[in-house]
Structures are given as C-alpha cells and as structure tokens.
C-alpha cells in the first residue's frame, strides 16, 4: 500500500519551463500536487522568479500567478536541487535538417538525476523519435529502467491548458520490467484527468506521439494540395473540403487550408518519421511527400503574390501575422516568417504586424519593418497579406483601411475574411483555395 491514497497530493519536479513544462506544472498544481519547476535558461529563470510566463499561452499567466502565490509551484535553477517523487522531463528535442532529433538535453537531465541520492520516478514528456528510450537505456543514461517511463503530451499551443485538463487520451509507455508500484502512481496521477488510458511499451508510446502529429500534418498537407487544385479548377476549396469532411470516416478537423503549416511539432514529426523509417531500411513515402508538399505550398503562395503584383521588387507589402498560428508568440517553422523572408529576399519592402510574435520575428529578419498596429503595417501598402489567422485581423475596419492603402488589394493566406464583404468594400481580394479573380477592376500600379 502506498503512503498516498488515490487523491493525495504528490511531489513533482518539472524540468524545463517551455510551454509543455510550464503547462504541465500549473495543470498538476491545479490538481493539488506540489511542483518544483526547474529552469536553467537564465532569461526564463529571471522571468519565472518574477512570476512572469516567458511566452504567450492562454490562461497560463493567471494559473502561474495563483500557483506561485499558494506555494504549489516553486522555481529552482537546477535539477540536482529537487527532492520530488516524480520527475517530468520537458526539455526541447529539436531536429536538424536531416530529421535527426537532438536529445542531448534529455540526456543531460538523466545524467543529473543519476547523480542524485533520491530515486524518483522518471517520466519523459519531451517528444522523441521511436527507439530513443531503448537507446537511452542501452547506452546507460537511465539509472533504473524499472522507474523510467514516457508519457507523451498532446497539447496544442494556444489551447495547451485546456488540452492538459481534458486529454484526448493518456498514454503511458513503460519497460517490460517496470516497477508496478511506480506505474500505479502514474496511472493514478495522469488517469485523474480522464480520457482513455493506454499502457504500452516505450516504443509504442513514442510511435503514438510521432504518428498522431504526422497524421495531423498529412491531413493539412492534403487540404492544402486540394486548395491548390481548386485554385486551378475554377472551384472554391471551402465547400469541397466541408462536404468531404462530412464523411465521419474522414472528419472535418485539420482540413482548414492555409498556405502551409508550421510550429515546432508537425513539420518536425514528418521528418522524424521519414528518418526513423530510413534508418530501418523503410522508405516512408507518405510522410516524406507531406513534408515536401508543405514546402511547395509555401513557395506557391509566395509566387502567387508575385504573379498578382507583377513582381515584388520595390513593392511595399503589409504582412499581417508572423506567429505560426494565432494564439501564440512562437515563430518556429512559421510559414508567415518564411514568407516575409522570401519577400525581403526578392526585394520587397515588408512592413509586418503581429500582436505577439513581432519581437521574435524582428530578431530573425533584421530587414523586416515592424509596425505597431495592423493598420500601420498596411498603410501605403501595395498589398495586405494575411499570414496568421489572428481574429483581430477579421475585426479590422477594412473600409477605413482601404483608404490608407496604395492599392486596395488583399491576399489572404488563411481564408480569414469574407470575399463578398471585401469585394463590396472595393477590394481586390484573393485567397488560398479560390481561383485568382479577374482583377475586379482594381488597377495595380
Ligand atoms: C501540435 C498538435 O496539434 C498537438 O496535438 C501536439 O501535442 C503538439 O503539436 C506537440 O507535439 O507538442 P501545435 O504545434 O501547437 O500542436 O499546432 P497545431 O494547432 O496542430 O497547428 C500546427 C500548424 O498547422 C499551424 O501552423 C496551424 O496554423 C496549421 N493548421 C492547423 C492548418 O493550417 N490547418 C488546420 O486545419 C489546422
């Protein structure tokens, strides 16, 4: 019998205060657990010690403020200082251009844990390619295989806290020789959130995570390819995908066309799966193609802007949105940032606005002119390009915006605006997934 009953609080160390770690920390704190949040990055540490969330994520600032005030979360600067019963490893595992994940941050945490006198349950939440856990065990990075688990997260940025509180499934990966008492603790803690529970092998847990992300990416790549075909067939992709998705075997989610998808997870997972297959002598045709398609969609959109404008060199282009999606300040693999970079490389003067991600983007693209408001970004512009689906772009007073632009032209990479309304206002309005119009009488200079 454990010293804890089914509802008693546990002590956790959460290593890494990125969005997975921080959301896990405040989400567990809300369930009554005590959390030591470990962050080694000096800037993030200073922010956390001042009670500030170092990124944009809905609801997390309020949750952290409450958890720090109640003492449920404390902030530490090194793994070695923890004394927790359960350690969640939530550090980054970036991939290189060849699709190889860099898990050195996970290895470094495991090395610290191996030196400690305490003997916590170790849970990896960082995304790792299939086979990584077995390699870590084989190479001696893990002190006690029986107390080593992977519990992948399925949080999406922008809704991470809600996703954590209501998981679609709870997957616990463990070794055949796992310590049953430790396993029971994890079932109790993570099972408390509800959602179907799956106890699987370490490889299976890794593949579930890799596969779920890759499948979402496949769906979007397919939607975007259909959008391209619709553009060239005189069709609008909106009603097409809506009706395709009505078949419950297909479903309507993740079929929203855009000019490409980004973020730290979906693009990476396609490459990870392709590389995992190649390493085992298996060509992963479908996932490899979805990755190439995502790059091609982004290039095609940039070229469409160029074709509509008759060249981008010397043109003033207002880009609305830089984050990889709305609701975050994250620009990792952001199609919007890649587009802005492409336009700059091709000689355009790019003025951009994003409510959260502009600072990050400006550091990546020094020639980008960052505007303080959406209206400033498009004032005097030859075209306004919608690159991230922030609701505030839909709410803009487009009638007034029109008067500030050099040419009333909007090219919508997110299908955010209503074509009828925009055309009634006198805009030439083009969007992903609809054929290029006959210029609608709006002259381009
Ligand atoms: C993704 C998954 O959705 C999460 O389940 C997973 O836990 C997470 O990765 C992770 O591995 O940590 P996230 O990267 O936050 O979450 O982003 P998504 O909301 O999935 O969006 C990814 C990209 O696809 C964005 O650029 C978004 O704009 C685009 N997208 C999404 C579309 O273009 N169309 C859609 O229908 C949906």
Short mmCIF file of N, CA, C and O in Angstrom, two decimals, residues 108-169:
data_model
loop_
_atom_site.label_atom_id
_atom_site.label_comp_id
_atom_site.label_asym_id
_atom_site.label_seq_id
_atom_site.Cartn_x
_atom_site.Cartn_y
_atom_site.Cartn_z
N UNK A 108 21.21 15.09 -20.65
CA UNK A 108 21.85 15.89 -19.58
C UNK A 108 21.02 15.82 -18.30
O UNK A 108 21.58 15.69 -17.19
N UNK A 109 19.71 15.87 -18.43
CA UNK A 109 18.85 15.78 -17.23
C UNK A 109 19.01 14.40 -16.59
O UNK A 109 19.13 14.26 -15.37
N UNK A 110 19.01 13.34 -17.45
CA UNK A 110 19.17 11.98 -16.91
C UNK A 110 20.50 11.84 -16.17
O UNK A 110 20.58 11.17 -15.14
N UNK A 111 21.54 12.49 -16.70
CA UNK A 111 22.86 12.43 -16.04
C UNK A 111 22.78 13.08 -14.66
O UNK A 111 23.30 12.55 -13.67
N UNK A 112 22.10 14.23 -14.59
CA UNK A 112 21.93 14.88 -13.28
C UNK A 112 21.15 13.98 -12.32
O UNK A 112 21.51 13.86 -11.14
N UNK A 113 20.09 13.36 -12.82
CA UNK A 113 19.24 12.53 -11.96
C UNK A 113 20.01 11.31 -11.45
O UNK A 113 19.82 10.87 -10.31
N UNK A 114 20.90 10.78 -12.31
CA UNK A 114 21.66 9.59 -11.92
C UNK A 114 22.62 9.87 -10.77
O UNK A 114 22.99 8.97 -10.01
N UNK A 115 23.00 11.15 -10.64
CA UNK A 115 23.95 11.54 -9.57
C UNK A 115 23.24 11.75 -8.22
O UNK A 115 23.89 11.86 -7.20
N UNK A 116 21.93 11.84 -8.25
CA UNK A 116 21.22 12.25 -7.04
C UNK A 116 21.01 11.07 -6.08
O UNK A 116 20.93 9.92 -6.50
N UNK A 117 20.89 11.40 -4.80
CA UNK A 117 20.67 10.34 -3.82
C UNK A 117 19.23 9.85 -3.84
O UNK A 117 18.96 8.70 -3.54
N UNK A 118 18.32 10.75 -4.19
CA UNK A 118 16.92 10.34 -4.25
C UNK A 118 16.71 9.45 -5.47
O UNK A 118 17.55 9.41 -6.37
N UNK A 119 15.59 8.77 -5.52
CA UNK A 119 15.37 7.75 -6.54
C UNK A 119 13.98 7.96 -7.16
O UNK A 119 13.10 7.11 -7.00
N UNK A 120 13.79 9.11 -7.85
CA UNK A 120 12.44 9.43 -8.32
C UNK A 120 11.98 8.55 -9.48
O UNK A 120 12.79 7.92 -10.16
N UNK A 121 10.67 8.59 -9.72
CA UNK A 121 10.11 8.02 -10.95
C UNK A 121 10.43 9.03 -12.05
O UNK A 121 10.18 10.23 -11.89
N UNK A 122 10.99 8.54 -13.15
CA UNK A 122 11.37 9.46 -14.24
C UNK A 122 10.39 9.30 -15.41
O UNK A 122 10.16 8.19 -15.89
N UNK A 123 9.85 10.43 -15.83
CA UNK A 123 8.87 10.43 -16.92
C UNK A 123 9.34 11.40 -17.99
O UNK A 123 9.49 12.59 -17.72
N UNK A 124 9.57 10.91 -19.20
CA UNK A 124 9.93 11.80 -20.31
C UNK A 124 8.64 12.27 -20.99
O UNK A 124 7.82 11.44 -21.41
N UNK A 125 8.46 13.58 -21.06
CA UNK A 125 7.32 14.15 -21.80
C UNK A 125 7.78 14.79 -23.11
O UNK A 125 6.98 15.08 -23.97
N UNK A 126 9.07 15.02 -23.23
CA UNK A 126 9.61 15.57 -24.47
C UNK A 126 9.34 14.58 -25.61
O UNK A 126 9.37 13.37 -25.40
N UNK A 127 9.10 15.12 -26.81
CA UNK A 127 8.86 14.24 -27.96
C UNK A 127 10.18 13.64 -28.43
O UNK A 127 11.15 14.36 -28.64
N UNK A 128 10.19 12.31 -28.57
CA UNK A 128 11.42 11.64 -29.03
C UNK A 128 11.07 10.67 -30.16
O UNK A 128 10.01 10.04 -30.15
N UNK A 129 11.96 10.54 -31.15
CA UNK A 129 11.70 9.58 -32.22
C UNK A 129 11.64 8.16 -31.67
O UNK A 129 12.28 7.87 -30.65
N UNK A 130 10.90 7.30 -32.37
CA UNK A 130 10.77 5.92 -31.91
C UNK A 130 12.17 5.28 -31.76
O UNK A 130 13.04 5.49 -32.60
N UNK A 131 12.33 4.56 -30.68
CA UNK A 131 13.60 3.88 -30.42
C UNK A 131 14.52 4.66 -29.49
O UNK A 131 15.51 4.11 -29.00
N UNK A 132 14.20 5.93 -29.22
CA UNK A 132 15.10 6.75 -28.40
C UNK A 132 15.18 6.22 -26.97
O UNK A 132 16.27 6.13 -26.38
N UNK A 133 14.04 5.87 -26.39
CA UNK A 133 14.07 5.39 -24.99
C UNK A 133 14.94 4.15 -24.87
O UNK A 133 15.75 4.04 -23.94
N UNK A 134 14.78 3.22 -25.84
CA UNK A 134 15.58 2.00 -25.78
C UNK A 134 17.06 2.32 -25.89
O UNK A 134 17.90 1.71 -25.22
N UNK A 135 17.39 3.30 -26.75
CA UNK A 135 18.80 3.68 -26.88
C UNK A 135 19.32 4.28 -25.58
O UNK A 135 20.43 3.98 -25.14
N UNK A 136 18.50 5.13 -24.95
CA UNK A 136 18.92 5.75 -23.68
C UNK A 136 19.17 4.66 -22.63
O UNK A 136 20.13 4.74 -21.85
N UNK A 137 18.32 3.63 -22.62
CA UNK A 137 18.50 2.53 -21.67
C UNK A 137 19.77 1.75 -22.00
O UNK A 137 20.60 1.48 -21.14
N UNK A 138 19.91 1.44 -23.30
CA UNK A 138 21.06 0.63 -23.75
C UNK A 138 22.38 1.33 -23.46
O UNK A 138 23.35 0.73 -23.04
N UNK A 139 22.39 2.66 -23.67
CA UNK A 139 23.65 3.40 -23.51
C UNK A 139 23.90 3.83 -22.06
O UNK A 139 24.80 4.63 -21.80
N UNK A 140 23.08 3.37 -21.16
CA UNK A 140 23.36 3.61 -19.74
C UNK A 140 23.00 5.01 -19.24
O UNK A 140 23.50 5.45 -18.21
N UNK A 141 22.11 5.71 -19.96
CA UNK A 141 21.72 7.04 -19.49
C UNK A 141 20.70 6.98 -18.35
O UNK A 141 20.50 7.97 -17.66
N UNK A 142 20.08 5.81 -18.19
CA UNK A 142 19.00 5.69 -17.19
C UNK A 142 19.47 4.78 -16.06
O UNK A 142 19.91 3.66 -16.31
N UNK A 143 19.37 5.28 -14.83
CA UNK A 143 19.89 4.50 -13.71
C UNK A 143 19.02 3.27 -13.44
O UNK A 143 19.53 2.20 -13.15
N UNK A 144 17.71 3.46 -13.51
CA UNK A 144 16.82 2.36 -13.14
C UNK A 144 15.71 2.22 -14.18
O UNK A 144 14.75 2.99 -14.18
N UNK A 145 15.87 1.24 -15.06
CA UNK A 145 14.90 1.02 -16.15
C UNK A 145 13.48 0.85 -15.62
O UNK A 145 12.51 1.29 -16.24
N UNK A 146 13.35 0.24 -14.44
CA UNK A 146 12.02 -0.06 -13.90
C UNK A 146 11.24 1.20 -13.54
O UNK A 146 10.02 1.19 -13.48
N UNK A 147 11.98 2.28 -13.30
CA UNK A 147 11.31 3.53 -12.89
C UNK A 147 11.41 4.60 -13.99
O UNK A 147 11.36 5.79 -13.73
N UNK A 148 11.56 4.14 -15.23
CA UNK A 148 11.68 5.04 -16.38
C UNK A 148 10.46 4.88 -17.28
O UNK A 148 10.14 3.78 -17.73
N UNK A 149 9.78 5.99 -17.56
CA UNK A 149 8.52 5.96 -18.33
C UNK A 149 8.53 7.09 -19.36
O UNK A 149 9.27 8.06 -19.23
N UNK A 150 7.67 6.94 -20.37
CA UNK A 150 7.38 8.09 -21.23
C UNK A 150 5.87 8.31 -21.21
O UNK A 150 5.10 7.36 -21.32
N UNK A 151 5.49 9.56 -21.02
CA UNK A 151 4.07 9.92 -21.06
C UNK A 151 3.97 11.10 -22.03
O UNK A 151 4.11 12.25 -21.64
N UNK A 152 3.78 10.81 -23.32
CA UNK A 152 3.78 11.91 -24.30
C UNK A 152 2.63 12.88 -24.07
O UNK A 152 1.58 12.50 -23.54
N UNK A 153 2.89 14.12 -24.44
CA UNK A 153 1.82 15.14 -24.29
C UNK A 153 1.17 15.36 -25.66
O UNK A 153 1.80 15.17 -26.69
N UNK A 154 -0.09 15.79 -25.61
CA UNK A 154 -0.81 16.06 -26.86
C UNK A 154 -1.39 17.48 -26.82
O UNK A 154 -2.49 17.73 -27.26
N UNK A 155 -0.62 18.39 -26.24
CA UNK A 155 -1.09 19.78 -26.09
C UNK A 155 -0.84 20.56 -27.36
O UNK A 155 0.23 20.46 -27.94
N UNK A 156 -1.80 21.37 -27.76
CA UNK A 156 -1.57 22.30 -28.87
C UNK A 156 -1.40 23.70 -28.30
O UNK A 156 -2.12 24.09 -27.36
N UNK A 157 -0.44 24.44 -28.83
CA UNK A 157 -0.22 25.80 -28.34
C UNK A 157 -1.47 26.64 -28.59
O UNK A 157 -2.14 26.49 -29.61
N UNK A 158 -1.76 27.51 -27.66
CA UNK A 158 -2.98 28.32 -27.77
C UNK A 158 -4.13 27.72 -26.96
O UNK A 158 -4.96 28.43 -26.43
N UNK A 159 -4.14 26.37 -26.87
CA UNK A 159 -5.19 25.70 -26.07
C UNK A 159 -4.55 24.71 -25.09
O UNK A 159 -5.20 23.77 -24.64
N UNK A 160 -3.27 24.93 -24.79
CA UNK A 160 -2.50 23.92 -24.06
C UNK A 160 -3.08 23.60 -22.68
O UNK A 160 -3.15 22.44 -22.28
N UNK A 161 -3.51 24.64 -21.97
CA UNK A 161 -4.01 24.41 -20.61
C UNK A 161 -5.31 23.60 -20.65
O UNK A 161 -5.51 22.68 -19.86
N UNK A 162 -6.18 23.95 -21.59
CA UNK A 162 -7.44 23.21 -21.74
C UNK A 162 -7.15 21.78 -22.19
O UNK A 162 -7.78 20.83 -21.70
N UNK A 163 -6.21 21.60 -23.09
CA UNK A 163 -5.85 20.25 -23.56
C UNK A 163 -5.30 19.42 -22.41
O UNK A 163 -5.57 18.22 -22.30
N UNK A 164 -4.50 20.07 -21.55
CA UNK A 164 -3.90 19.33 -20.42
C UNK A 164 -5.00 18.86 -19.46
O UNK A 164 -4.96 17.74 -18.96
N UNK A 165 -5.98 19.75 -19.24
CA UNK A 165 -7.03 19.42 -18.26
C UNK A 165 -7.99 18.36 -18.80
O UNK A 165 -8.66 17.68 -18.03
N UNK A 166 -8.07 18.23 -20.12
CA UNK A 166 -9.04 17.29 -20.71
C UNK A 166 -8.35 16.54 -21.85
O UNK A 166 -8.59 16.82 -23.03
N UNK A 167 -7.49 15.60 -21.52
CA UNK A 167 -6.72 14.92 -22.58
C UNK A 167 -7.59 14.02 -23.44
O UNK A 167 -8.56 13.42 -22.96
N UNK A 168 -7.23 13.93 -24.73
CA UNK A 168 -7.94 13.02 -25.65
C UNK A 168 -7.60 11.58 -25.31
O UNK A 168 -8.38 10.68 -25.57
N UNK A 169 -6.42 11.36 -24.79
CA UNK A 169 -6.00 10.05 -24.31
C UNK A 169 -4.80 10.23 -23.41
O UNK A 169 -4.06 11.22 -23.55
#
